Coordinates of C-alpha atoms in Angstrom, one line a residue:
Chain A
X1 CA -2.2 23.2 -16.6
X2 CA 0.5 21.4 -14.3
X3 CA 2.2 18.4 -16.2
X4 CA 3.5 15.6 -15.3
X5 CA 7.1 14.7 -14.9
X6 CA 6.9 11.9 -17.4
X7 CA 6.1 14.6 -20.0
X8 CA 9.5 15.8 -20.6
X9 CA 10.4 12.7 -21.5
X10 CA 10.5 12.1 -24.9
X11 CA 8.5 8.8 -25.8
X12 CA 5.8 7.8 -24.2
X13 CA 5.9 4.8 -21.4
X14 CA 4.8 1.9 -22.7
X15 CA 2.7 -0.9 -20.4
X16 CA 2.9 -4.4 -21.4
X17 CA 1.7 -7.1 -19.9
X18 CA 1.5 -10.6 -21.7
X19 CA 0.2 -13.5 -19.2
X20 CA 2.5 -15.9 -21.9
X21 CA 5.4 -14.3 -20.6
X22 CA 5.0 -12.6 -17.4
X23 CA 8.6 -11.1 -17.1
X24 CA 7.7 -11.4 -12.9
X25 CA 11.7 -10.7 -12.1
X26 CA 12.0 -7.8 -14.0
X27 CA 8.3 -6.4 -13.0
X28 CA 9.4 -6.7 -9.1
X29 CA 12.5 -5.2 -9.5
X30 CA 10.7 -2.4 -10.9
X31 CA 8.1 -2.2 -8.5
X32 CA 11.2 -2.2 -5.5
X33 CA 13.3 0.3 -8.1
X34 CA 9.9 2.7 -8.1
X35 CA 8.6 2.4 -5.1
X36 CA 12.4 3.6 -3.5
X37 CA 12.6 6.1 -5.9
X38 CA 9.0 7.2 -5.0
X39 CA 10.2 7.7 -1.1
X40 CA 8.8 11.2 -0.4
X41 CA 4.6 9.1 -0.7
X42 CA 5.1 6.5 2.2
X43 CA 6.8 9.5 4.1
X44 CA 3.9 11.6 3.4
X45 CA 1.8 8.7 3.9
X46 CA 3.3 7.3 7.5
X47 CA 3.1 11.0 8.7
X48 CA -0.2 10.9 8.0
X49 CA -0.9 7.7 10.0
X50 CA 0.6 9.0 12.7
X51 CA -1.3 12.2 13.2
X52 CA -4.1 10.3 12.5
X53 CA -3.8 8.1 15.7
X54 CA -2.8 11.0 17.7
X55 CA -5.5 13.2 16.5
X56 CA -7.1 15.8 18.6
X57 CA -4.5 14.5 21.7
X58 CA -2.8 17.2 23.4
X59 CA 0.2 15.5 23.5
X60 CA 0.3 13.4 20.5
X61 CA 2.8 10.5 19.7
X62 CA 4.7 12.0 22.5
X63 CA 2.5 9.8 24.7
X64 CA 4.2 7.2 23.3
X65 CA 7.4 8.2 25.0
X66 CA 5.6 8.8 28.0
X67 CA 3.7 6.0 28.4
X68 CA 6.9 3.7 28.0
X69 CA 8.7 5.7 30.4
X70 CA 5.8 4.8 33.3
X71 CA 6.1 1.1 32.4
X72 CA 9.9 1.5 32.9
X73 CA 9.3 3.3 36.2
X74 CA 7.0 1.0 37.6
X75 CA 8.9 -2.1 36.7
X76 CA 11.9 -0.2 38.1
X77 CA 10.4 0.0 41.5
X78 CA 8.9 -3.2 41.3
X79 CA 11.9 -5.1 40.8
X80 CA 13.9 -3.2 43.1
X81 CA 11.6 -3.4 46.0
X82 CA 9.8 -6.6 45.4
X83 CA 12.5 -8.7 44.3
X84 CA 15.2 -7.0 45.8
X85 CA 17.3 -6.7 42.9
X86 CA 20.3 -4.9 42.0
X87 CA 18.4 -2.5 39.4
X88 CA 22.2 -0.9 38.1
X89 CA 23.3 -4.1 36.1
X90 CA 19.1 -5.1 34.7
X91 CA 17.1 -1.8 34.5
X92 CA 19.5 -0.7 31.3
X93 CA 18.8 -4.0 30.1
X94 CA 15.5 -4.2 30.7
X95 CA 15.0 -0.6 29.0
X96 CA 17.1 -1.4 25.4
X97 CA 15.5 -5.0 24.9
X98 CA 11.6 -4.0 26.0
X99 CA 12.1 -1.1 23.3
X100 CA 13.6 -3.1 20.8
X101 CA 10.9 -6.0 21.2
X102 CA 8.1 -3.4 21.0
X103 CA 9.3 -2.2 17.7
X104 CA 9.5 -5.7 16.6
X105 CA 6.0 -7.2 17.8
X106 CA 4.6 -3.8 16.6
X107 CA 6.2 -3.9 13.3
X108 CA 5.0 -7.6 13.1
X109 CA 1.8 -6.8 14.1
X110 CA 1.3 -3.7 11.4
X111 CA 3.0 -5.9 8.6
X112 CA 0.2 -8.0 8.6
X113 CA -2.6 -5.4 7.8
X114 CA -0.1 -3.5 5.2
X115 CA -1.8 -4.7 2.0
X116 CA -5.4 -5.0 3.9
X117 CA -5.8 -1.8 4.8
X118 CA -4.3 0.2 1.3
X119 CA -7.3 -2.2 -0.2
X120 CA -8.6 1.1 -1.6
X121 CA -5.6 2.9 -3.2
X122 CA -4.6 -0.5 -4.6
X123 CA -7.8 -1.2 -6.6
X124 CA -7.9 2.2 -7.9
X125 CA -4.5 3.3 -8.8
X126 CA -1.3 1.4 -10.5
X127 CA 1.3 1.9 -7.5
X128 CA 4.3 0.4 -6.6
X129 CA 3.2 -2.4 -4.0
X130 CA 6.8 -1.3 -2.4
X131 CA 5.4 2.2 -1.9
X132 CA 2.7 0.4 1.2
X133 CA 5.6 -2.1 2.8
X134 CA 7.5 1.4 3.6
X135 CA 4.8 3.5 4.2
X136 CA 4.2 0.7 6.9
X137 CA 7.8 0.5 8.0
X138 CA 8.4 4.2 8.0
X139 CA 5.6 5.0 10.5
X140 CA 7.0 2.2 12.9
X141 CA 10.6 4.0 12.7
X142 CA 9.1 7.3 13.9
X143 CA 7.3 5.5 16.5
X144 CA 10.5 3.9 17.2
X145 CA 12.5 7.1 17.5
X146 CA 10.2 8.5 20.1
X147 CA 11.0 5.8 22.3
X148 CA 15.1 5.7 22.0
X149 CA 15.5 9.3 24.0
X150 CA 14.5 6.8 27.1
X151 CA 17.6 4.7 26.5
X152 CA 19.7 7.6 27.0
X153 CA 18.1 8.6 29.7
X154 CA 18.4 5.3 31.7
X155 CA 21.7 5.4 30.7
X156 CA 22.4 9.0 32.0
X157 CA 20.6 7.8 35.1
X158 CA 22.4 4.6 35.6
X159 CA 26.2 5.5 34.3
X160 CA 26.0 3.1 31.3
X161 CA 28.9 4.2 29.0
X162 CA 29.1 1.4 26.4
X163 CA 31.9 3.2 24.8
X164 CA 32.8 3.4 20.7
X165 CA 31.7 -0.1 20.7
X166 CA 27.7 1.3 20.7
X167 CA 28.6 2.5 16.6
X168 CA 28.2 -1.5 16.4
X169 CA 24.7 -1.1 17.0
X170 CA 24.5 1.0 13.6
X171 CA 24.9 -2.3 11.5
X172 CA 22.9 -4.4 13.9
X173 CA 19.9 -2.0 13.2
X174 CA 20.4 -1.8 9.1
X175 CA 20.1 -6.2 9.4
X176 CA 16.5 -5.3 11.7
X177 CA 15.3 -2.7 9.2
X178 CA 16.1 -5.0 6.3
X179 CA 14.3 -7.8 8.1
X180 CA 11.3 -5.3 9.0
X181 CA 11.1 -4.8 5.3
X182 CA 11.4 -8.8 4.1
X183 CA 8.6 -9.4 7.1
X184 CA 6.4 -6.1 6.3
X185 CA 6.5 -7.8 2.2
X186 CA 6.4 -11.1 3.0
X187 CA 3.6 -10.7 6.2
X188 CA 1.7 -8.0 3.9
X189 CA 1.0 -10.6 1.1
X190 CA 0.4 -13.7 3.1
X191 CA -2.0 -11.8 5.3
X192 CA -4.0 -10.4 2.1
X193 CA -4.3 -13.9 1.1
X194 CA -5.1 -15.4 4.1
X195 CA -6.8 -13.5 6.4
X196 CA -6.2 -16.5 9.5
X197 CA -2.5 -15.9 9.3
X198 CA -2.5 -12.4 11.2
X199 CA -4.2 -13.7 14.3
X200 CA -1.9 -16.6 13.8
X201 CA 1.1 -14.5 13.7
X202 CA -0.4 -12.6 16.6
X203 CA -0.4 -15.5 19.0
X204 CA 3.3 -16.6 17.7
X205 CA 4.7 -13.5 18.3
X206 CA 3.4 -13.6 22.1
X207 CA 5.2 -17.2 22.3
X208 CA 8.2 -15.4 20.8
X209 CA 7.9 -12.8 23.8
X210 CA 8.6 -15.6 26.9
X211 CA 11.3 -17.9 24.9
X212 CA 13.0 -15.6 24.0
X213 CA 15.6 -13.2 26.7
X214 CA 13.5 -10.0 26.4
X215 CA 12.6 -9.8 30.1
X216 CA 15.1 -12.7 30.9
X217 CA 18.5 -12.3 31.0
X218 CA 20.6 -15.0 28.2
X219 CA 22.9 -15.9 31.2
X220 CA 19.8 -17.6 33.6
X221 CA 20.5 -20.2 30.9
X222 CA 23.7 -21.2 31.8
X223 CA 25.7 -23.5 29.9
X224 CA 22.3 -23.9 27.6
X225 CA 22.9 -20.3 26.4
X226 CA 24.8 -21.0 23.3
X227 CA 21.9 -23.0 21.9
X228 CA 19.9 -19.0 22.1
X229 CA 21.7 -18.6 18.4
X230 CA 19.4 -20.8 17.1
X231 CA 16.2 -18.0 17.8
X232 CA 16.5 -15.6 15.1
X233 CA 14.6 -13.4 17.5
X234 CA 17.8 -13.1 19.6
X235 CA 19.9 -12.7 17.2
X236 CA 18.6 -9.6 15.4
X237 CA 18.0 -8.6 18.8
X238 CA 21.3 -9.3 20.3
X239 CA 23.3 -7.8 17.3
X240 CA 21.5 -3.8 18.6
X241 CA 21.3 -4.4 22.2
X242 CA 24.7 -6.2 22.9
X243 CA 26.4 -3.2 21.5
X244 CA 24.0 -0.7 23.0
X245 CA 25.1 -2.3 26.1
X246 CA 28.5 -2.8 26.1
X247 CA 28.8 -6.4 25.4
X248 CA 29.2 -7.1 21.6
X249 CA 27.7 -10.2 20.8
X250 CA 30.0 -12.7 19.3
X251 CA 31.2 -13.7 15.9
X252 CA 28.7 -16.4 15.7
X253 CA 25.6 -14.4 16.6
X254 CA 26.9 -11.8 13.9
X255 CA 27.0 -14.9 11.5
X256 CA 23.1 -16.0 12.8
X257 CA 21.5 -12.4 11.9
X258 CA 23.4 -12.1 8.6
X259 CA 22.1 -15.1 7.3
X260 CA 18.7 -14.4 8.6
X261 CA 18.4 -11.5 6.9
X262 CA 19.7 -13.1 3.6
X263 CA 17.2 -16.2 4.2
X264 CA 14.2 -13.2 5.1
X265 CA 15.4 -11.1 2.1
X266 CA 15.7 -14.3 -0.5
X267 CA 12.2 -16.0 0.4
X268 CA 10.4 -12.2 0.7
X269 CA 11.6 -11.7 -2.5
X270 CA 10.6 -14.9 -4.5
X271 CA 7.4 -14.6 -2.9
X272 CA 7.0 -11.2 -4.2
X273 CA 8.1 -12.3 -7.7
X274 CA 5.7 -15.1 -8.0
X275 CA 2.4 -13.5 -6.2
X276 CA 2.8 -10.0 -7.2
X277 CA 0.3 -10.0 -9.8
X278 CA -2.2 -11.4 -7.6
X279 CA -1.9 -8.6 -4.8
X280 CA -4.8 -6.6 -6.5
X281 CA -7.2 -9.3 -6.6
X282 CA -6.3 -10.5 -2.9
X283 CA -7.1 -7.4 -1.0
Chain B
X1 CA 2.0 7.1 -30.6
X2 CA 0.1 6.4 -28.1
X3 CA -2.0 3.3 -28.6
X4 CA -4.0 0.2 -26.5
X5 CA -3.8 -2.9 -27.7
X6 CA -5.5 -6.0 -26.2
X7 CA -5.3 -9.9 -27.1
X8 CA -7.8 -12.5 -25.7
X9 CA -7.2 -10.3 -22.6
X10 CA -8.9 -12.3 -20.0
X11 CA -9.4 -11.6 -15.4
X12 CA -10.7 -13.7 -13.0
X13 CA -11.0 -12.7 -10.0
X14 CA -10.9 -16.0 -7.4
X15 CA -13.6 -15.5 -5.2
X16 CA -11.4 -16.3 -1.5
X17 CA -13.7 -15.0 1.2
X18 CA -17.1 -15.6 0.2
X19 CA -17.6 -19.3 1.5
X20 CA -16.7 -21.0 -1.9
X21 CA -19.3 -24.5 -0.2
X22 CA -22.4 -22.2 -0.3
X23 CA -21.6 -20.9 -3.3
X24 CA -20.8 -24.4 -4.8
X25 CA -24.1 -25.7 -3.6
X26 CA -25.2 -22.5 -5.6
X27 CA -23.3 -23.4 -8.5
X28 CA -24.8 -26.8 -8.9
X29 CA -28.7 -25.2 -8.0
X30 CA -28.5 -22.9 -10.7
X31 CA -25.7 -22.4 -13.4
X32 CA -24.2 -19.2 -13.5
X33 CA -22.1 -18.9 -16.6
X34 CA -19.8 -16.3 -15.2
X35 CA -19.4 -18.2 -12.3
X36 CA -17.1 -21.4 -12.1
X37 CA -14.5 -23.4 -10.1
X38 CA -11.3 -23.5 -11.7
X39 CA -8.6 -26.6 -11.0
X40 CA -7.7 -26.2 -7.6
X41 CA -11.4 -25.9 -7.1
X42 CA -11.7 -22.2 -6.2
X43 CA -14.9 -20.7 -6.7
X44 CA -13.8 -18.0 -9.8
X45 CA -15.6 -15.0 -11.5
X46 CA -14.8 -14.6 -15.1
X47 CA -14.8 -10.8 -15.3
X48 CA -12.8 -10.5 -18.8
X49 CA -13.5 -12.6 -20.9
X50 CA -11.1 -13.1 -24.3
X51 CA -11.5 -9.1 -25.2
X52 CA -9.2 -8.1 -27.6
X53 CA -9.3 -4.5 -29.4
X54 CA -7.2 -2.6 -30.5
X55 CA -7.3 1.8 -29.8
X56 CA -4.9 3.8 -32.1
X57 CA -4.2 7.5 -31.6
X58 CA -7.6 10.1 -31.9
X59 CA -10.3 7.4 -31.0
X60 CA -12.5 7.8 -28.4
X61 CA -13.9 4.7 -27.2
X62 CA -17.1 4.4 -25.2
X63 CA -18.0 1.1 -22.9
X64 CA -20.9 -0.1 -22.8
X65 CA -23.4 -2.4 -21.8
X66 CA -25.5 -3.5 -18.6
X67 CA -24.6 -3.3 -14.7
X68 CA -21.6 -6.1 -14.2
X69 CA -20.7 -6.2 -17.8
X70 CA -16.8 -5.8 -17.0
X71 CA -17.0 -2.1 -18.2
X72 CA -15.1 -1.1 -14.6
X73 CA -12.7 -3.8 -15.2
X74 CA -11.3 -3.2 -18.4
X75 CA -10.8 0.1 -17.4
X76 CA -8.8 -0.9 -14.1
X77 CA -6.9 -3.4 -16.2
X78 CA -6.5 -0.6 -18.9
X79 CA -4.8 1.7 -15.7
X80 CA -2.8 -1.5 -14.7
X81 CA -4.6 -2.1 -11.2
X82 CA -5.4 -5.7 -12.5
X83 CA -2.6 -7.8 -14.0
X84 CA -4.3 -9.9 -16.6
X85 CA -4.5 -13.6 -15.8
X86 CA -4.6 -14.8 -20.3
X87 CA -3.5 -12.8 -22.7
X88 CA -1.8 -9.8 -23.4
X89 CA -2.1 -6.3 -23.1
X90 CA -0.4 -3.5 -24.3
X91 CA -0.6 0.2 -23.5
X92 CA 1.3 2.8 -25.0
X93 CA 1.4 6.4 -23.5
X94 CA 1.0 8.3 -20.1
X95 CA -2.1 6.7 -18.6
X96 CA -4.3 9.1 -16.7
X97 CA -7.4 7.7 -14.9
X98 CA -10.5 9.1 -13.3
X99 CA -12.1 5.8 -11.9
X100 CA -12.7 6.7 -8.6
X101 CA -12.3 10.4 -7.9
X102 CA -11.7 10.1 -4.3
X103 CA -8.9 6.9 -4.0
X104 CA -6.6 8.0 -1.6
X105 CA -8.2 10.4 0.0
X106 CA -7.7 11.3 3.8
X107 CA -10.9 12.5 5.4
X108 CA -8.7 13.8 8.1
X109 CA -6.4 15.7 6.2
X110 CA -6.9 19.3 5.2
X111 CA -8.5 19.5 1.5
X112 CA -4.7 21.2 0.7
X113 CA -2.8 18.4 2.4
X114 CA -4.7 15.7 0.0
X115 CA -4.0 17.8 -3.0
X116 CA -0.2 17.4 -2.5
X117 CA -0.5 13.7 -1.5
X118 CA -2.3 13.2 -4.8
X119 CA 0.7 14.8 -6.5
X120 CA 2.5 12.7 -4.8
X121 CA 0.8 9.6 -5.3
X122 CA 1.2 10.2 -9.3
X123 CA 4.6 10.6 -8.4
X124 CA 5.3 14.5 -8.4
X125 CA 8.1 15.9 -6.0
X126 CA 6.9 18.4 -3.3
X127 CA 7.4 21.4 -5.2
X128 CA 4.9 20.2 -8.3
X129 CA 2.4 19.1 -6.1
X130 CA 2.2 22.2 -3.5
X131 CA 1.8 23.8 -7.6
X132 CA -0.6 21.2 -7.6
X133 CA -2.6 22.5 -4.6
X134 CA -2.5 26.1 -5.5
X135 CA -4.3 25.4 -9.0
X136 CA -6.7 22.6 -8.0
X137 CA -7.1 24.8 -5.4
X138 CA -8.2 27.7 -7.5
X139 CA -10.4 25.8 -9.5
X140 CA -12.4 24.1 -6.6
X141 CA -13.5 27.1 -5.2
X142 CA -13.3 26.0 -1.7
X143 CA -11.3 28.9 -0.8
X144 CA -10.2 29.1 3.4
X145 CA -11.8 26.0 3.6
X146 CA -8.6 24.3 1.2
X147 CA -6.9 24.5 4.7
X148 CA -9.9 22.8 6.8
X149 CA -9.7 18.8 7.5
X150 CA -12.1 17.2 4.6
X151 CA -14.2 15.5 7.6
X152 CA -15.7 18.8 7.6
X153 CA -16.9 19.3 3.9
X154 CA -20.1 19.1 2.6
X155 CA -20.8 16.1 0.3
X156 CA -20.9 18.8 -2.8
X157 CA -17.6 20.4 -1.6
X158 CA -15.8 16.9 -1.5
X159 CA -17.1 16.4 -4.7
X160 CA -15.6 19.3 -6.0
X161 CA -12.3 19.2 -4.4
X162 CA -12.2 15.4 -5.8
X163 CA -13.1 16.7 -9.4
X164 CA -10.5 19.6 -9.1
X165 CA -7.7 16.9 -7.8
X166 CA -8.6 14.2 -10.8
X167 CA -8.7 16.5 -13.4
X168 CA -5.4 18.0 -12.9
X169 CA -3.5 16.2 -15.0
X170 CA -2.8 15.9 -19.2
X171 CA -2.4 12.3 -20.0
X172 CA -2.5 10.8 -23.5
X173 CA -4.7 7.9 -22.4
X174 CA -7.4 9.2 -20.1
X175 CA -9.9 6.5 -18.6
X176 CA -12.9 7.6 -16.9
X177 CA -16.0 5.7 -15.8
X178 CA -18.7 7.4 -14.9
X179 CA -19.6 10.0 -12.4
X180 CA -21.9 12.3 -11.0
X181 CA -20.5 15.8 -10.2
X182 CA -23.1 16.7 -7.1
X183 CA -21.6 20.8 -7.2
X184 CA -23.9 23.2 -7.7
X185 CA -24.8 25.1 -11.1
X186 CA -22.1 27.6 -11.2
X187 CA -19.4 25.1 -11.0
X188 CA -21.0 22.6 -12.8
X189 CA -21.1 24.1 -15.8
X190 CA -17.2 24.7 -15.0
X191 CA -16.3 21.3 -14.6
X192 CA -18.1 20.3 -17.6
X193 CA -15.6 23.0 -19.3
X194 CA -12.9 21.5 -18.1
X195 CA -13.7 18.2 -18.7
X196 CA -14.3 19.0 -22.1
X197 CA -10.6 20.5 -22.1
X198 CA -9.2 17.1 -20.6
X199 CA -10.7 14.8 -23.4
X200 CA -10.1 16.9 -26.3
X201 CA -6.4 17.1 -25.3
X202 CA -6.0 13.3 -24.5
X203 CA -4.9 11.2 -27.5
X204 CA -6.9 8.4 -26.8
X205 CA -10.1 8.4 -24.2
X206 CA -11.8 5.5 -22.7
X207 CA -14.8 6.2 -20.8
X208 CA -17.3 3.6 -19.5
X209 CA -21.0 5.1 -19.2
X210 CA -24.3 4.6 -19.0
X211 CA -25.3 8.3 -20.1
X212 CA -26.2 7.8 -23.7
X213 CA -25.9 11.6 -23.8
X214 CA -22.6 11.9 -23.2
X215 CA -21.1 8.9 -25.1
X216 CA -22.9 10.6 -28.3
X217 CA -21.2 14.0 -27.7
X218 CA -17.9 12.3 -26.9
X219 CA -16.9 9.4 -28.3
X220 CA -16.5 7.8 -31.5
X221 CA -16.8 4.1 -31.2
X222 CA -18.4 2.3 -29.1
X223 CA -17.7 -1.2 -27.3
X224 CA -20.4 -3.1 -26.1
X225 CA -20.0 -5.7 -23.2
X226 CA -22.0 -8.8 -22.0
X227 CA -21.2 -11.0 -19.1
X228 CA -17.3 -9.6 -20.2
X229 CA -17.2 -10.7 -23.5
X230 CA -17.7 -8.0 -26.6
X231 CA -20.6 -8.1 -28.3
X232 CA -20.2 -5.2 -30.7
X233 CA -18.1 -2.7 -31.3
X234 CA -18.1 -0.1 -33.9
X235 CA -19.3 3.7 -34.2
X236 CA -21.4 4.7 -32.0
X237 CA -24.8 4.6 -33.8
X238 CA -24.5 1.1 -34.7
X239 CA -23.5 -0.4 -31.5
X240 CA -26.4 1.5 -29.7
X241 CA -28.9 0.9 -32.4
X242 CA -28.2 -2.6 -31.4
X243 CA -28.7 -2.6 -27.8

């Protein structure tokens, strides 16, 4: 008979719960500390979402690169031939922020049914709610790194060589993972809650899409642009794709997605700590 | 030692998406006791109601009582799905549960693959749970089906690759609600074996049932639930004689 891990240990782990004094810091940090420790389940898990999706398809989530890649060719010829544009300076553009905003309105989008659809495994079995919000992030990262070959490849194409400065983009991405995770936490709950605020978030993220430079470059708005650090979406954006590019954003948009990603990280986390307990009865 | 302890342990469960008007309109028609609005005026099911108990070491505990009696959602609380919303609860020991045998199953996954995300789930590393999949593997029987995606199992070979996945494990608390196994003869009388082996080793055993049969030949005490409150509890033959 196969043992548990937990059996080695010497006394046994004890489960106390007192609604007098809920302890709610010290349960989330636990639920965080286990769920990170438990890493190899929303691996397993994301995997498993993936070849889901992709099931019986000859090709499988490679589609995903290729069907990117047509978009980008057809907006390339498009724009070349319709609007007569220079394609050398945009296309690259185009390419690293179109890629970037996918992963971010799919992320959003998935973050909202994170708790929803675990309904089952969270009403049978004691898990670390952490464990879904990465299973959920994790499968968007794979689905992300199908896509980022094409950047590369536009850049071949198009001789962008942003240089060392492109190691920038390393930090940029660990403040948009950490906010993925605040958002996947934060959207998980309130969307388990109330079940209008997905659609909601839906139709906000589509707003998001037009004000903010994703197909637009930030120069059209001339002297205007320095009000763009006041869209967070631009400046977790800007803070991977300026250095990507070959135009590190500024101190001040640095600043911006720090302190995002602090506010993100703070109010995910209170929320966390006073709802927890509720997640199970939500779902 | 592994123990449970309970005081006034109480859930609720709000009911959110129901249409709490209707069911206000009901409330006022008819009065349901377990049903109320609480302050903010949500429409709320008490489930628990006040239990408290306390399991030491060597008891075996049957729950019983009627359809909706809370039986279910002690034993959820008891695994920690359910955070209580009064009292206190305390649980002492490594809590195995076998509520519902097929939680976190993936239809589309090969019957091996779900073994090692189960060992995964209770939070074994790879190597202990492929372990995991040769033995459960073994015991279900399933054979070159193990590496076949569950969507094509027949409802008895789910069963049993569910039973052989649940039972895997040595915990000193072991909650079970009831079940039927649906394999055939041959491997019933196998799984009733190893059943058998699972409760005698556990230090404590919980099991909510309506199979008078089996809460005779297993347990020792008996706790009887109404509307989520306790209305006896004691050895068995009392608390059934009551009922």
């Amino acid at each position: 008979m196969l043992l548990s891990p937990l059996d080695a240990v010497a006394p046994p782990p004890a489960v106390i719960s007192d609604s007098a004094a809920p302890r709610r810091v010290g349960r989330a940090l636990d639920d965080l500390a286990l769920g990170f420790r438990r890493w190899r389940l929303p691996v397993a898990l994301a995997q498993l979402d993936i070849r889901n999706r992709y099931r019986g398809s000859v090709l499988g989530p490679m589609w995903l690169t290729l069907s990117t890649a047509v978009t980008f060719i057809a907006l390339g010829f498009l724009y070349a031939t319709l609007f007569k544009m220079d394609l050398h300076d945009y296309l690259p553009f185009l390419v690293v922020s179109l890629i970037l905003w996918n992963v971010f309105a799919q992320l959003i989008t998935e973050a909202c049914a994170s708790l929803t659809v675990a309904e089952g495994i969270i009403r049978q079995l004691p898990l670390p709610f952490t464990v879904h919000a990465l299973r959920c992030l994790m499968r968007n990262a794979v689905i992300a790194a199908h896509n980022l070959p094409l950047i590369l490849v536009v850049f071949v194409i198009f001789g962008v060589n942003p240089g060392w400065g492109a190691l920038l983009a390393i930090p940029g991405m660990l403040l948009f993972v950490l906010n993925g995770f605040a958002a996947v936490m934060f959207l998980g709950m309130l969307c388990a809650r109330f079940r209008d605020i997905g659609p909601i978030v839906g139709t906000v993220t589509q707003l998001a899409f037009f004000i903010s430079p994703v197909i637009w470059k930030p120069e059209l708005l001339l002297e205007r642009q320095v009000w763009l650090v006041l869209n967070p979406v631009y400046d977790l954006m800007e803070v991977v794709r300026g250095p990507l590019l070959g135009q590190p954003p500024g101190l001040l948009i640095w600043a911006a997605a720090v302190g995002i990603t602090v506010v993100a990280c703070g109010l995910s986390f209170a929320f966390f700590v006073r709802f927890r307990g509720r997640i199970a009865f939500w779902v | 030692m592994p123990h449970i302890l309970a005081e006034r342990l109480s859930i609720a469960f709000p009911l959110y998406h129901v249409g709490a008007r209707s069911l206000k309109k009901r409330l006022i028609a008819s009065t349901i006791p377990r049903l109320r609005t609480d302050s903010s005026n949500r429409v709320v099911v008490a489930a628990l109601n006040e239990l408290s108990f306390e399991i030491r070491s060597g008891e075996r505990v049957a729950l019983v009582g009627h359809n909706g009696a809370g039986k279910t959602t002690l034993l959820r609380t008891l695994a920690g799905v359910y955070e209580p919303v009064g009292g206190r609860l305390e649980v002492v020991g490594q809590i195995g549960s076998l509520i519902d045998p097929s939680a976190g199953m993936d239809v589309d996954a090969t019957g091996r693959e779900n073994i090692v995300l189960r060992g995964l789930f209770r939070g074994l590393d790879q190597q202990q749970s492929e372990a995991m999949a040769e033995e459960a593997g073994a015991f279900s029987g399933l054979g070159e089906f193990l590496d076949v995606p569950m969507r094509t199992y027949s409802a008895g070979m789910q069963v049993r690759l569910s039973f052989a996945i649940a039972t895997l494990m040595q915990p000193d608390v072991l909650l079970m609600d009831e079940w039927f196994s649906a394999g055939d003869a041959d491997f019933m009388a196998r799984a009733q074996q190893r059943l058998e082996a699972l409760v005698q080793k556990a230090e404590i055993l919980v099991l909510a049932s309506h199979n008078m049969t089996a809460v005779r030949a297993w347990c020792t005490r008996a706790i009887r639930l109404e509307g989520g409150r306790i209305v006896a509890d004691g050895p068995v033959e009392q608390v059934l004689a009551g009922m």
